mmCIF file of C-alpha atoms and ligand atoms in Angstrom:
data_model
loop_
_atom_site.group_PDB
_atom_site.id
_atom_site.type_symbol
_atom_site.label_atom_id
_atom_site.label_comp_id
_atom_site.label_asym_id
_atom_site.label_seq_id
_atom_site.Cartn_x
_atom_site.Cartn_y
_atom_site.Cartn_z
ATOM 1 C CA MET A 1281 -1.458 0.962 -12.879
ATOM 2 C CA TYR A 1282 -4.905 -0.209 -13.944
ATOM 3 C CA ALA A 1283 -3.710 -1.123 -17.444
ATOM 4 C CA GLU A 1284 -1.344 -3.563 -15.746
ATOM 5 C CA VAL A 1285 -4.103 -4.822 -13.435
ATOM 6 C CA LEU A 1286 -6.406 -5.514 -16.381
ATOM 7 C CA ALA A 1287 -3.617 -7.173 -18.374
ATOM 8 C CA PHE A 1288 -2.869 -9.368 -15.353
ATOM 9 C CA GLU A 1289 -6.548 -10.329 -15.096
ATOM 10 C CA ALA A 1290 -6.644 -11.235 -18.786
ATOM 11 C CA ALA A 1291 -3.545 -13.410 -18.416
ATOM 12 C CA LEU A 1292 -5.148 -15.243 -15.471
ATOM 13 C CA SER A 1293 -8.704 -15.293 -16.873
ATOM 14 C CA VAL A 1294 -10.034 -13.932 -13.591
ATOM 15 C CA ARG A 1295 -11.611 -10.717 -12.355
ATOM 16 C CA PHE A 1296 -10.174 -9.331 -9.140
ATOM 17 C CA ASP A 1297 -12.675 -8.485 -6.418
ATOM 18 C CA TRP A 1298 -10.430 -5.841 -4.889
ATOM 19 C CA VAL A 1299 -7.130 -4.130 -5.543
ATOM 20 C CA LEU A 1300 -5.064 -3.323 -2.437
ATOM 21 C CA HIS A 1301 -2.343 -0.715 -2.788
ATOM 22 C CA VAL A 1302 0.520 -0.208 -0.332
ATOM 23 C CA GLY A 1303 1.097 3.511 -0.828
ATOM 24 C CA ASP A 1304 2.809 6.076 -3.021
ATOM 25 C CA PHE A 1305 -0.309 5.787 -5.142
ATOM 26 C CA GLY A 1306 0.447 9.249 -6.492
ATOM 27 C CA VAL A 1307 -2.449 11.231 -5.066
ATOM 28 C CA TRP A 1308 -1.705 14.682 -6.442
ATOM 29 C CA PRO A 1309 -5.043 16.298 -7.343
ATOM 30 C CA ASP A 1310 -3.182 19.528 -8.104
ATOM 31 C CA PRO A 1311 -0.014 18.788 -10.131
ATOM 32 C CA THR A 1312 1.516 22.091 -9.028
ATOM 33 C CA ARG A 1313 1.685 20.740 -5.462
ATOM 34 C CA ILE A 1314 3.777 17.598 -6.141
ATOM 35 C CA ASP A 1315 6.839 17.117 -3.955
ATOM 36 C CA GLY A 1316 10.407 17.315 -5.231
ATOM 37 C CA ALA A 1317 11.078 13.559 -5.314
ATOM 38 C CA THR A 1318 7.896 12.917 -7.288
ATOM 39 C CA ARG A 1319 8.783 15.724 -9.698
ATOM 40 C CA ARG A 1320 12.240 14.216 -10.260
ATOM 41 C CA HIS A 1321 10.907 10.693 -10.835
ATOM 42 C CA GLU A 1322 7.474 9.807 -12.182
ATOM 43 C CA GLY A 1323 5.762 13.207 -12.005
ATOM 44 C CA ALA A 1324 2.161 13.622 -10.953
ATOM 45 C CA GLY A 1325 0.920 10.634 -12.981
ATOM 46 C CA ASP A 1326 -2.698 10.188 -14.026
ATOM 47 C CA PHE A 1327 -4.392 11.192 -10.798
ATOM 48 C CA PRO A 1328 -4.947 14.891 -11.644
ATOM 49 C CA THR A 1329 -6.778 13.911 -14.847
ATOM 50 C CA TRP A 1330 -8.834 11.205 -13.163
ATOM 51 C CA PHE A 1331 -9.698 13.586 -10.344
ATOM 52 C CA ALA A 1332 -10.684 16.404 -12.692
ATOM 53 C CA GLU A 1333 -12.971 14.012 -14.597
ATOM 54 C CA HIS A 1334 -14.261 12.336 -11.409
ATOM 55 C CA ARG A 1335 -13.454 9.071 -13.137
ATOM 56 C CA ALA A 1336 -14.396 5.763 -11.517
ATOM 57 C CA VAL A 1337 -11.548 3.311 -11.019
ATOM 58 C CA PRO A 1338 -12.074 0.068 -12.972
ATOM 59 C CA ARG A 1339 -11.795 -2.189 -9.920
ATOM 60 C CA PRO A 1340 -12.685 -1.451 -6.291
ATOM 61 C CA THR A 1341 -9.457 -0.301 -4.713
ATOM 62 C CA VAL A 1342 -8.194 0.385 -1.200
ATOM 63 C CA PHE A 1343 -4.977 2.303 -0.719
ATOM 64 C CA ILE A 1344 -2.929 3.566 2.193
ATOM 65 C CA LYS A 1345 -0.710 6.619 1.975
ATOM 66 C CA GLY A 1346 2.948 6.337 1.101
ATOM 67 C CA ASN A 1347 5.485 9.043 1.798
ATOM 68 C CA HIS A 1348 4.817 10.841 -1.501
ATOM 69 C CA GLU A 1349 1.206 12.005 -1.693
ATOM 70 C CA ASP A 1350 -0.692 15.220 -1.061
ATOM 71 C CA PHE A 1351 -1.298 14.393 2.607
ATOM 72 C CA VAL A 1352 -3.015 17.666 3.404
ATOM 73 C CA TRP A 1353 -5.556 17.093 0.635
ATOM 74 C CA LEU A 1354 -6.094 13.462 1.668
ATOM 75 C CA ASP A 1355 -6.749 14.387 5.288
ATOM 76 C CA ALA A 1356 -9.190 17.097 4.227
ATOM 77 C CA GLN A 1357 -11.448 14.730 2.271
ATOM 78 C CA PRO A 1358 -14.887 14.304 3.842
ATOM 79 C CA SER A 1359 -15.239 10.798 2.407
ATOM 80 C CA ALA A 1360 -12.777 7.926 2.276
ATOM 81 C CA GLU A 1361 -13.958 7.291 -1.296
ATOM 82 C CA VAL A 1362 -11.834 9.939 -3.008
ATOM 83 C CA LEU A 1363 -12.942 8.804 -6.487
ATOM 84 C CA PRO A 1364 -15.762 6.382 -7.272
ATOM 85 C CA GLY A 1365 -14.476 2.990 -6.136
ATOM 86 C CA LEU A 1366 -11.160 4.337 -4.823
ATOM 87 C CA HIS A 1367 -10.995 4.176 -1.036
ATOM 88 C CA TYR A 1368 -8.368 5.850 1.121
ATOM 89 C CA LEU A 1369 -7.696 3.760 4.234
ATOM 90 C CA ARG A 1370 -6.498 6.184 6.879
ATOM 91 C CA ASN A 1371 -3.874 5.186 9.406
ATOM 92 C CA GLY A 1372 -5.400 3.204 12.236
ATOM 93 C CA GLN A 1373 -8.648 2.536 10.372
ATOM 94 C CA VAL A 1374 -10.245 -0.694 9.172
ATOM 95 C CA GLN A 1375 -12.093 -1.321 5.951
ATOM 96 C CA GLU A 1376 -14.300 -4.331 5.362
ATOM 97 C CA LEU A 1377 -13.934 -5.808 1.890
ATOM 98 C CA ARG A 1378 -17.104 -7.523 0.743
ATOM 99 C CA SER A 1379 -17.487 -9.928 -2.136
ATOM 100 C CA GLY A 1380 -20.662 -12.002 -2.101
ATOM 101 C CA ASP A 1381 -20.835 -13.617 1.323
ATOM 102 C CA GLU A 1382 -17.130 -13.086 1.947
ATOM 103 C CA VAL A 1383 -15.924 -10.306 4.242
ATOM 104 C CA LEU A 1384 -12.302 -9.470 4.964
ATOM 105 C CA ARG A 1385 -11.146 -6.876 7.478
ATOM 106 C CA VAL A 1386 -8.183 -4.817 6.315
ATOM 107 C CA GLY A 1387 -6.238 -2.456 8.555
ATOM 108 C CA GLY A 1388 -3.757 0.130 7.385
ATOM 109 C CA ILE A 1389 -0.708 2.054 8.554
ATOM 110 C CA GLY A 1390 0.606 4.156 5.697
ATOM 111 C CA GLY A 1391 3.603 6.455 5.605
ATOM 112 C CA CYS A 1392 7.125 5.590 6.647
ATOM 113 C CA TYR A 1393 8.976 5.433 9.949
ATOM 114 C CA GLY A 1394 10.337 8.713 11.246
ATOM 115 C CA PRO A 1395 12.049 8.441 14.655
ATOM 116 C CA SER A 1396 11.458 12.099 15.482
ATOM 117 C CA ASP A 1397 7.714 11.898 14.833
ATOM 118 C CA PHE A 1398 6.885 8.379 15.987
ATOM 119 C CA GLU A 1399 5.995 9.274 19.581
ATOM 120 C CA ARG A 1400 4.214 12.513 18.701
ATOM 121 C CA PRO A 1401 0.402 12.648 18.613
ATOM 122 C CA SER A 1402 -0.758 11.942 15.096
ATOM 123 C CA ALA A 1403 -2.989 15.018 15.124
ATOM 124 C CA SER A 1404 0.040 17.245 15.765
ATOM 125 C CA LEU A 1405 1.798 16.324 12.505
ATOM 126 C CA GLN A 1406 1.479 19.009 9.880
ATOM 127 C CA GLY A 1407 2.258 19.169 6.164
ATOM 128 C CA TYR A 1408 5.149 16.988 5.020
ATOM 129 C CA ALA A 1409 5.515 15.428 8.497
ATOM 130 C CA LYS A 1410 2.302 13.560 7.705
ATOM 131 C CA ARG A 1411 4.450 11.176 5.668
ATOM 132 C CA HIS A 1412 5.283 9.498 9.011
ATOM 133 C CA TYR A 1413 3.076 7.134 10.986
ATOM 134 C CA THR A 1414 2.801 7.409 14.757
ATOM 135 C CA ARG A 1415 2.512 5.105 17.745
ATOM 136 C CA ASP A 1416 -0.992 6.302 18.599
ATOM 137 C CA GLU A 1417 -2.203 5.238 15.150
ATOM 138 C CA ILE A 1418 -0.772 1.764 15.719
ATOM 139 C CA VAL A 1419 -2.313 1.490 19.183
ATOM 140 C CA GLY A 1420 -5.632 2.603 17.703
ATOM 141 C CA LEU A 1421 -5.525 -0.030 14.977
ATOM 142 C CA ALA A 1422 -4.531 -2.793 17.392
ATOM 143 C CA ALA A 1423 -7.624 -1.981 19.443
ATOM 144 C CA ARG A 1424 -10.017 -2.388 16.530
ATOM 145 C CA GLY A 1425 -10.373 -6.143 16.760
ATOM 146 C CA GLN A 1426 -9.469 -9.018 14.535
ATOM 147 C CA LEU A 1427 -7.812 -8.239 11.199
ATOM 148 C CA ASP A 1428 -7.383 -10.465 8.165
ATOM 149 C CA VAL A 1429 -4.967 -8.255 6.254
ATOM 150 C CA VAL A 1430 -2.640 -5.437 7.294
ATOM 151 C CA LEU A 1431 -1.300 -2.958 4.753
ATOM 152 C CA THR A 1432 1.808 -1.001 5.704
ATOM 153 C CA HIS A 1433 3.882 1.271 3.515
ATOM 154 C CA ASP A 1434 7.184 0.736 5.308
ATOM 155 C CA ALA A 1435 8.504 -2.758 6.034
ATOM 156 C CA PRO A 1436 7.772 -3.966 9.574
ATOM 157 C CA ALA A 1437 10.874 -3.846 11.781
ATOM 158 C CA GLY A 1438 12.897 -7.020 11.414
ATOM 159 C CA VAL A 1439 12.314 -7.611 7.704
ATOM 160 C CA PRO A 1440 15.766 -8.280 6.167
ATOM 161 C CA PHE A 1441 16.771 -7.138 2.670
ATOM 162 C CA GLU A 1442 19.442 -8.946 0.692
ATOM 163 C CA GLN A 1443 19.921 -5.832 -1.406
ATOM 164 C CA HIS A 1444 19.055 -2.344 -0.201
ATOM 165 C CA ARG A 1445 20.121 1.212 -0.937
ATOM 166 C CA ARG A 1446 21.366 1.363 2.678
ATOM 167 C CA GLY A 1447 23.589 -1.630 2.028
ATOM 168 C CA PRO A 1448 23.258 -5.398 1.670
ATOM 169 C CA GLY A 1449 21.746 -7.105 4.679
ATOM 170 C CA TYR A 1450 19.875 -4.005 5.812
ATOM 171 C CA THR A 1451 17.083 -4.863 8.244
ATOM 172 C CA SER A 1452 14.025 -2.663 8.537
ATOM 173 C CA GLU A 1453 13.909 -0.475 11.635
ATOM 174 C CA ALA A 1454 10.323 0.650 11.161
ATOM 175 C CA ALA A 1455 9.319 0.480 14.819
ATOM 176 C CA GLY A 1456 5.775 -0.262 15.852
ATOM 177 C CA LEU A 1457 4.785 -2.150 12.727
ATOM 178 C CA ASP A 1458 6.271 -5.340 14.159
ATOM 179 C CA GLU A 1459 4.356 -4.775 17.404
ATOM 180 C CA LEU A 1460 1.178 -4.237 15.403
ATOM 181 C CA LEU A 1461 1.596 -7.615 13.718
ATOM 182 C CA ALA A 1462 2.427 -9.319 17.006
ATOM 183 C CA ARG A 1463 -0.690 -7.933 18.640
ATOM 184 C CA THR A 1464 -3.185 -8.355 15.804
ATOM 185 C CA GLN A 1465 -1.870 -11.546 14.155
ATOM 186 C CA PRO A 1466 -3.392 -10.889 10.719
ATOM 187 C CA ARG A 1467 -3.212 -13.639 8.132
ATOM 188 C CA ILE A 1468 -0.951 -11.593 5.880
ATOM 189 C CA CYS A 1469 0.791 -8.216 5.729
ATOM 190 C CA PHE A 1470 1.645 -6.429 2.489
ATOM 191 C CA PHE A 1471 4.174 -3.599 2.386
ATOM 192 C CA GLY A 1472 5.891 -1.429 -0.234
ATOM 193 C CA HIS A 1473 8.295 1.533 -0.063
ATOM 194 C CA HIS A 1474 11.490 -0.520 -0.454
ATOM 195 C CA HIS A 1475 10.889 -1.374 -4.128
ATOM 196 C CA THR A 1476 11.689 -5.019 -3.505
ATOM 197 C CA ARG A 1477 9.654 -8.157 -3.978
ATOM 198 C CA LEU A 1478 10.368 -10.380 -0.973
ATOM 199 C CA ASP A 1479 8.737 -12.778 1.460
ATOM 200 C CA SER A 1480 9.484 -12.601 5.150
ATOM 201 C CA LYS A 1481 7.887 -13.257 8.515
ATOM 202 C CA VAL A 1482 7.528 -10.950 11.495
ATOM 203 C CA ALA A 1483 5.876 -12.162 14.699
ATOM 204 C CA GLU A 1484 4.899 -15.310 12.757
ATOM 205 C CA VAL A 1485 2.906 -13.175 10.302
ATOM 206 C CA PRO A 1486 3.778 -13.637 6.609
ATOM 207 C CA CYS A 1487 5.009 -10.306 5.239
ATOM 208 C CA VAL A 1488 4.944 -9.783 1.483
ATOM 209 C CA GLY A 1489 7.060 -6.972 0.060
ATOM 210 C CA VAL A 1490 5.580 -5.600 -3.162
ATOM 211 C CA ASN A 1491 7.842 -4.232 -5.871
ATOM 212 C CA LYS A 1492 7.570 -0.867 -7.547
ATOM 213 C CA ALA A 1493 5.647 -0.765 -10.824
ATOM 214 C CA PRO A 1494 6.360 -1.800 -13.530
ATOM 215 C CA HIS A 1495 8.918 -4.268 -12.161
ATOM 216 C CA PRO A 1496 8.304 -8.004 -11.568
ATOM 217 C CA GLY A 1497 6.247 -8.585 -8.453
ATOM 218 C CA CYS A 1498 4.572 -5.185 -8.479
ATOM 219 C CA LEU A 1499 1.227 -6.979 -8.706
ATOM 220 C CA ILE A 1500 0.477 -10.127 -6.733
ATOM 221 C CA ALA A 1501 -2.806 -11.987 -7.116
ATOM 222 C CA VAL A 1502 -3.797 -13.536 -3.801
ATOM 223 C CA GLU A 1503 -6.836 -15.626 -2.943
ATOM 224 C CA ILE A 1504 -7.999 -15.046 0.620
ATOM 225 C CA LYS A 1505 -11.242 -16.614 1.804
ATOM 226 C CA SER A 1506 -12.987 -15.331 4.886
ATOM 227 C CA GLY A 1507 -13.100 -17.699 7.834
ATOM 228 C CA GLU A 1508 -9.855 -19.471 6.934
ATOM 229 C CA ARG A 1509 -6.313 -18.776 8.082
ATOM 230 C CA SER A 1510 -4.766 -19.909 4.823
ATOM 231 C CA TRP A 1511 -4.342 -17.890 1.640
ATOM 232 C CA ARG A 1512 -2.539 -18.536 -1.596
ATOM 233 C CA VAL A 1513 -0.673 -16.635 -4.241
ATOM 234 C CA LEU A 1514 -2.207 -17.257 -7.662
ATOM 235 C CA ALA A 1515 0.425 -15.431 -9.709
ATOM 236 C CA GLU A 1516 2.637 -12.364 -9.890
ATOM 237 C CA TRP A 1517 2.919 -9.665 -12.532
ATOM 238 C CA PRO A 1518 4.661 -8.718 -14.688
ATOM 239 C CA THR A 1519 6.760 -11.707 -15.638
ATOM 240 C CA ARG A 1520 10.467 -11.085 -16.152
ATOM 241 C CA LYS A 1521 10.048 -11.299 -19.937
ATOM 242 C CA HIS A 1522 7.340 -8.663 -19.816
ATOM 243 C CA ASP A 1523 9.582 -6.502 -17.649
ATOM 244 C CA SER A 1524 12.498 -6.631 -20.066
ATOM 245 C CA GLU A 1525 10.128 -5.628 -22.871
ATOM 246 C CA HIS A 1526 8.945 -2.790 -20.685
ATOM 247 C CA GLN A 1527 12.433 -1.493 -20.062
ATOM 248 C CA ALA A 1528 13.451 -1.840 -23.696
ATOM 249 C CA ARG A 1529 10.726 0.596 -24.771
HETATM 250 FE FE1 FE2 B 2664 7.620 5.199 -0.196
#
C-alpha cells in the first residue's frame, strides 16, 4: 500500500500528514494464522515481514479493523502503536491527529455488521466473532464528544450501491453506524468493505466509500483543516489508466 501512497504523493507534489485506513489492513503477524478468505485472495501480505523487522511505516497511519485481521492479536497489544507510526484505532475510541497547530479528532468503528452479535456486549465476543462491531461500542464512541472524522469498515445503513454482489440497488443494512453519524455529526465518514468508490450521505453526513487496492479510488487525498466544517478532495488514486496498466501486468 505504501508504494501507492508515495507514488500518489509524488504525482501531487505533496506530503500527506496522515494516512487513514478503513480496515482489512492485513494484520497477520503470524502468517500461519491467516483466515481462509485471506488465504484464498491476497495472502498474508507484507505485515509479517514488517512486524518481524519492527519496521516503521513511512507515513503516520491510523487504521481500524476490517473483518479479515488477526483480531485476537490486535486486542492483546498493550499499545495502540503496533509498529512505529502505525496506530490501531479500537472500536469506540478516538485518536487525535496532530499536524502543526491543527488537531483533528477521529473516531472508529471497525468490523462489519453481524445481526447475531450486534446487541451482545463487545467484551463477550471471542475469536472470529470479533469481526463484528457492537452497539455498546457505538454508544461509547457517541459519548466521546465532538468528532471531525469517523472511520467505519462497513457502510453505514442507508448507503445505496448501484452495483453490489448482493444485487444492483442493494442498500447497506449495517445498523448502528447510521445512528452514530446522526448523533455525532462528523464532517466526513470514510468506509470500505464493499470494494466500491462512491459518495453518499447518511444523516446529512458525507460518506465516502473507498475502493479496494489497487483499483481507482482506493486512495483519496483529502484536505481537512481543524476548526472548519468544510473539506475538499484533492485527488484520487490510481487513475483509470494506471489501473489498466496494473491489471495488464
Ligand atoms: Fe471487509
